[in-house]
């Protein structure tokens, strides 16, 4: 059966790995989002694309969405997923782990504490390595988020994405991806929780090219004014549990509740990467709001990651 994207039409990524959002070129990102939309519409057309391929999933941190959407994506594309949890590079050196996997599998998906771990896996193995979350980036989340934003708003040029909360890995990837797609991006965060300066420098470069604007502020009203999407994430990410009490105090004014959400556009959608702590960064009423897109985002992780696997491995 003919597909909108025959195997020959699927663009191979120039980069051998996806360790950071900017490893994909602008053209590759746009192609991936078009392919993800097509895969979502006609999943059976791609059922044999990874025939005979095995992909290792190495997870140092817990996961519901990332693990299941990668396992399902690989299975629905005809490949095999092999899951291993626990620390990477403790029982034996990282470079030995990478070189073992290199002999067995066709790709590695890794969820890690430190960005250096995915970088090391990529350095010591020839197979593609996909960052499934590190301390700095969550590129696969941003791909599903971009697909969701395009479903709601079409072309993102001239739209505005507002992130309220911690300038963390999810905020970094969302910031980079939104700006590349031409959307204005604002983050409203407490003092001491602004995004990483090196990643902000990358974002400023992207904004200069796309013409989109970047705002980093401690004033939530400024961040939310005119926003088409209001995004938040937990105040205390995995591995920061010892900062829980301090963070609850610092983020107290940054909860997305009815009052804050009403400061965005009247048609704004609510977004969250999940898992959420209801009653902390977001209220129950916003999670359940009719303009909440959180489960669209969760679903699109599957389609966007399928498109990524097709571009890197098929
Ligand atoms: N959003 C996300 O990465 O979810 P998990 O932690 O459940 O994988």
Coordinates of C-alpha atoms and ligand atoms in Angstrom, one line a residue:
X1 CA 0.0 0.0 0.0
X2 CA 1.3 3.4 -0.9
X3 CA 2.3 5.7 2.0
X4 CA 2.8 9.5 2.1
X5 CA 6.4 8.8 3.0
X6 CA 7.9 5.8 1.2
X7 CA 11.1 4.5 2.8
X8 CA 13.1 6.4 0.2
X9 CA 11.3 9.6 1.1
X10 CA 12.2 9.4 4.8
X11 CA 15.0 11.8 5.5
X12 CA 18.0 10.3 7.3
X13 CA 19.4 12.5 10.0
X14 CA 22.8 13.9 9.4
X15 CA 23.6 13.5 13.0
X16 CA 24.3 9.9 14.1
X17 CA 22.9 10.5 17.6
X18 CA 20.2 12.7 19.2
X19 CA 21.9 13.9 22.4
X20 CA 20.6 17.5 22.3
X21 CA 17.7 19.2 20.5
X22 CA 20.1 21.0 18.1
X23 CA 21.5 17.7 16.8
X24 CA 18.6 17.8 14.4
X25 CA 18.8 20.4 11.7
X26 CA 15.8 22.8 11.2
X27 CA 14.8 20.8 8.0
X28 CA 15.1 17.5 9.9
X29 CA 12.9 18.8 12.7
X30 CA 10.2 19.9 10.2
X31 CA 10.4 16.6 8.3
X32 CA 10.2 14.7 11.6
X33 CA 7.0 16.6 12.6
X34 CA 5.4 16.0 9.2
X35 CA 6.4 12.3 9.4
X36 CA 5.0 12.0 12.9
X37 CA 1.7 13.4 11.7
X38 CA 1.6 10.8 8.9
X39 CA 2.7 7.9 11.2
X40 CA -0.1 8.9 13.6
X41 CA -2.6 8.8 10.8
X42 CA -1.4 5.6 9.1
X43 CA 0.6 3.6 11.7
X44 CA 0.2 0.3 9.9
X45 CA 2.1 1.6 6.8
X46 CA 5.3 1.6 8.9
X47 CA 4.8 -1.8 10.6
X48 CA 7.9 -3.4 9.1
X49 CA 10.2 -0.4 9.0
X50 CA 12.5 -1.7 11.9
X51 CA 12.2 -5.4 10.9
X52 CA 15.2 -7.3 12.4
X53 CA 16.4 -4.3 14.5
X54 CA 17.1 -4.5 18.2
X55 CA 17.2 -1.4 20.4
X56 CA 18.5 -1.2 24.0
X57 CA 16.7 1.0 26.5
X58 CA 19.0 1.9 29.3
X59 CA 17.1 3.8 32.1
X60 CA 18.9 5.1 35.2
X61 CA 15.6 6.9 36.3
X62 CA 12.0 5.8 36.6
X63 CA 9.6 6.4 33.6
X64 CA 6.1 5.6 32.5
X65 CA 5.6 7.6 29.3
X66 CA 9.2 7.4 27.9
X67 CA 9.7 3.8 28.5
X68 CA 6.3 2.6 27.2
X69 CA 6.2 4.9 24.2
X70 CA 9.7 3.8 23.1
X71 CA 8.8 0.1 23.7
X72 CA 5.5 0.5 21.8
X73 CA 7.1 2.5 19.0
X74 CA 9.8 -0.1 18.4
X75 CA 7.3 -3.0 18.6
X76 CA 4.8 -1.3 16.3
X77 CA 7.7 -0.6 13.8
X78 CA 8.6 -4.3 13.8
X79 CA 11.7 -4.1 16.0
X80 CA 12.7 -5.5 19.4
X81 CA 13.2 -3.4 22.5
X82 CA 15.5 -4.6 25.3
X83 CA 15.0 -2.8 28.6
X84 CA 17.7 -2.5 31.3
X85 CA 17.3 -0.3 34.4
X86 CA 19.9 0.8 36.9
X87 CA 23.0 3.0 37.0
X88 CA 25.2 3.1 33.8
X89 CA 29.0 2.8 34.3
X90 CA 29.0 1.7 37.9
X91 CA 29.3 -2.1 37.6
X92 CA 31.7 -1.7 34.7
X93 CA 33.1 1.4 32.9
X94 CA 30.7 3.3 30.6
X95 CA 33.0 2.7 27.6
X96 CA 32.8 -1.0 28.2
X97 CA 29.0 -0.9 28.4
X98 CA 28.8 1.1 25.2
X99 CA 31.2 -1.3 23.3
X100 CA 29.2 -4.3 24.4
X101 CA 26.0 -2.9 23.2
X102 CA 27.6 -1.8 20.0
X103 CA 28.2 -5.5 19.1
X104 CA 24.6 -6.5 19.8
X105 CA 22.0 -3.8 19.1
X106 CA 21.2 -1.3 16.4
X107 CA 20.4 1.6 18.6
X108 CA 20.5 2.8 22.2
X109 CA 17.8 4.9 24.0
X110 CA 19.2 6.2 27.3
X111 CA 17.6 8.0 30.3
X112 CA 20.4 9.3 32.5
X113 CA 21.2 11.6 35.3
X114 CA 24.1 13.3 33.6
X115 CA 24.3 14.6 30.0
X116 CA 27.9 13.2 30.0
X117 CA 26.6 9.7 30.2
X118 CA 24.7 9.9 26.9
X119 CA 27.7 11.7 25.4
X120 CA 29.9 8.8 26.5
X121 CA 27.6 6.2 25.2
X122 CA 27.7 8.0 21.8
X123 CA 31.5 8.3 21.9
X124 CA 32.1 4.7 22.6
X125 CA 29.5 3.1 20.3
X126 CA 28.8 3.4 16.6
X127 CA 25.1 2.8 16.8
X128 CA 22.7 5.8 17.2
X129 CA 22.2 7.0 20.8
X130 CA 19.0 8.8 21.7
X131 CA 18.7 11.0 24.8
X132 CA 15.5 10.0 26.6
X133 CA 16.2 12.7 29.3
X134 CA 19.3 14.0 30.9
X135 CA 19.9 16.7 33.5
X136 CA 20.1 19.2 30.6
X137 CA 17.7 18.1 27.9
X138 CA 14.5 16.2 27.2
X139 CA 14.5 16.3 23.3
X140 CA 12.0 13.5 22.8
X141 CA 9.5 15.3 25.1
X142 CA 10.0 18.5 23.0
X143 CA 9.3 16.6 19.8
X144 CA 5.9 15.3 21.1
X145 CA 5.2 18.8 22.4
X146 CA 5.9 20.4 19.1
X147 CA 3.6 17.9 17.4
X148 CA 0.9 18.8 19.9
X149 CA 1.4 22.5 19.4
X150 CA 1.2 22.1 15.6
X151 CA -2.0 20.1 16.0
X152 CA -3.6 22.9 18.0
X153 CA -2.2 25.9 16.2
X154 CA -0.8 24.9 12.8
X155 CA 2.3 26.9 11.9
X156 CA 3.9 28.1 15.2
X157 CA 5.3 31.4 13.7
X158 CA 3.8 34.2 15.7
X159 CA 2.4 32.0 18.5
X160 CA 3.7 32.2 22.1
X161 CA 4.7 29.4 24.5
X162 CA 4.9 30.4 28.2
X163 CA 6.7 28.1 30.6
X164 CA 6.0 28.7 34.3
X165 CA 8.4 27.1 36.7
X166 CA 11.8 25.7 36.9
X167 CA 14.3 26.4 34.1
X168 CA 15.0 22.7 33.8
X169 CA 15.7 20.1 31.1
X170 CA 12.1 20.1 29.9
X171 CA 12.1 24.0 29.7
X172 CA 15.4 23.9 27.9
X173 CA 14.2 21.6 25.2
X174 CA 10.9 23.3 24.8
X175 CA 12.6 26.7 24.6
X176 CA 15.0 25.6 21.9
X177 CA 12.3 23.8 19.8
X178 CA 9.7 26.5 20.1
X179 CA 12.1 29.2 19.0
X180 CA 13.3 27.2 16.0
X181 CA 9.8 26.7 14.9
X182 CA 9.2 30.5 15.1
X183 CA 7.2 30.7 18.3
X184 CA 7.9 33.3 20.9
X185 CA 9.0 31.8 24.2
X186 CA 8.8 33.2 27.7
X187 CA 9.8 31.6 31.0
X188 CA 8.4 32.8 34.3
X189 CA 10.6 31.4 37.0
X190 CA 11.7 32.3 40.5
X191 CA 15.1 33.9 41.1
X192 CA 17.8 31.2 41.2
X193 CA 15.9 28.9 38.8
X194 CA 16.5 30.5 35.4
X195 CA 17.6 28.2 32.5
X196 CA 21.2 27.2 32.0
X197 CA 23.2 30.2 30.6
X198 CA 24.8 28.1 27.8
X199 CA 21.4 26.9 26.7
X200 CA 20.0 30.4 26.8
X201 CA 22.9 31.5 24.5
X202 CA 21.8 28.7 22.1
X203 CA 18.2 29.9 22.4
X204 CA 19.2 33.6 21.7
X205 CA 21.0 32.4 18.5
X206 CA 17.9 30.6 17.4
X207 CA 15.6 33.5 18.1
X208 CA 17.9 35.8 16.1
X209 CA 17.5 33.5 13.1
X210 CA 13.8 32.7 13.4
X211 CA 12.8 36.2 14.4
X212 CA 10.9 34.9 17.5
X213 CA 11.3 36.6 20.9
X214 CA 12.8 35.1 24.1
X215 CA 11.8 36.4 27.5
X216 CA 13.2 35.2 30.8
X217 CA 11.4 36.9 33.7
X218 CA 10.4 36.4 37.4
X219 CA 7.1 38.1 36.6
X220 CA 4.5 35.5 35.6
X221 CA 2.1 38.1 34.2
X222 CA 4.7 39.2 31.7
X223 CA 5.4 35.6 30.7
X224 CA 1.8 34.7 30.3
X225 CA 0.6 37.8 28.4
X226 CA -0.6 36.8 25.0
X227 CA 0.4 33.1 25.4
X228 CA -1.2 30.4 23.2
X229 CA 0.2 27.6 25.4
X230 CA 0.9 27.6 29.2
X231 CA 3.4 24.9 30.2
X232 CA 4.6 23.8 33.6
X233 CA 6.6 20.9 35.1
X234 CA 7.3 19.6 38.6
X235 CA 9.2 22.0 40.9
X236 CA 11.4 19.2 42.1
X237 CA 12.8 16.9 39.4
X238 CA 14.1 13.4 39.8
X239 CA 17.4 13.5 41.8
X240 CA 16.6 16.9 43.5
X241 CA 14.5 15.4 46.3
X242 CA 16.8 16.8 49.0
X243 CA 15.7 20.3 47.8
X244 CA 12.0 19.6 48.2
X245 CA 11.2 22.0 51.1
X246 CA 13.3 24.9 49.8
X247 CA 11.8 24.5 46.3
X248 CA 8.2 24.4 47.5
X249 CA 8.9 27.8 49.2
X250 CA 10.6 29.3 46.2
X251 CA 8.0 28.2 43.7
X252 CA 4.9 29.1 45.9
X253 CA 3.9 32.0 43.6
X254 CA 4.4 29.9 40.4
X255 CA 1.5 27.5 40.7
X256 CA -0.6 27.3 37.5
X257 CA -4.1 27.8 38.9
X258 CA -7.3 29.3 37.4
X259 CA -6.0 32.9 38.1
X260 CA -2.7 32.4 36.4
X261 CA -4.1 30.4 33.4
X262 CA -6.6 33.3 32.8
X263 CA -3.7 35.6 32.2
X264 CA -2.9 33.8 28.9
X265 CA -5.1 34.1 25.8
X266 CA -8.7 32.9 26.2
X267 CA -8.0 30.0 23.8
X268 CA -4.7 29.0 25.4
X269 CA -4.0 25.4 26.0
X270 CA -2.4 23.9 29.1
X271 CA 0.6 21.6 28.8
X272 CA 2.6 19.4 31.1
X273 CA 5.1 16.7 30.4
X274 CA 3.8 14.6 33.3
X275 CA 4.0 13.2 35.8
X276 CA 2.4 16.1 37.6
X277 CA 2.2 16.9 41.3
X278 CA -1.4 18.1 41.5
X279 CA -1.7 20.9 44.1
X280 CA 1.9 21.9 43.7
X281 CA 2.9 23.3 40.3
X282 CA -0.6 22.9 38.9
X283 CA -4.1 22.7 40.4
X284 CA -6.5 19.8 39.7
X285 CA -8.9 22.3 37.9
X286 CA -6.2 23.1 35.3
X287 CA -5.1 19.5 34.8
X288 CA -8.8 18.7 34.1
X289 CA -9.5 21.9 32.2
X290 CA -11.2 21.5 28.8
X291 CA -8.2 23.2 27.2
X292 CA -5.7 20.8 28.9
X293 CA -3.6 19.1 26.2
X294 CA -1.6 16.9 28.6
X295 CA -2.8 13.5 27.2
X296 CA -2.4 14.7 23.6
X297 CA 1.2 15.3 24.5
X298 CA 1.6 11.9 26.1
X299 CA 0.1 10.3 23.0
X300 CA 2.3 12.2 20.6
X301 CA 5.4 11.0 22.4
X302 CA 4.7 7.7 20.6
X303 CA 4.2 9.2 17.1
X304 CA 7.1 11.6 17.4
X305 CA 9.5 9.0 18.6
X306 CA 8.4 6.6 15.8
X307 CA 9.3 9.3 13.3
X308 CA 12.7 9.8 15.1
X309 CA 13.4 6.1 15.0
X310 CA 12.4 6.0 11.3
X311 CA 14.8 8.8 10.5
X312 CA 17.7 7.4 12.6
X313 CA 17.4 3.7 12.1
X314 CA 15.1 2.5 9.3
Ligands
LIG1 N1 7.4 13.1 30.5 C1 8.1 12.0 30.8 O1 9.3 11.9 30.4 O2 7.4 11.0 31.4 P1 8.1 9.8 32.2 O3 9.0 10.3 33.2 O4 7.0 9.0 32.7 O5 8.9 9.0 31.1

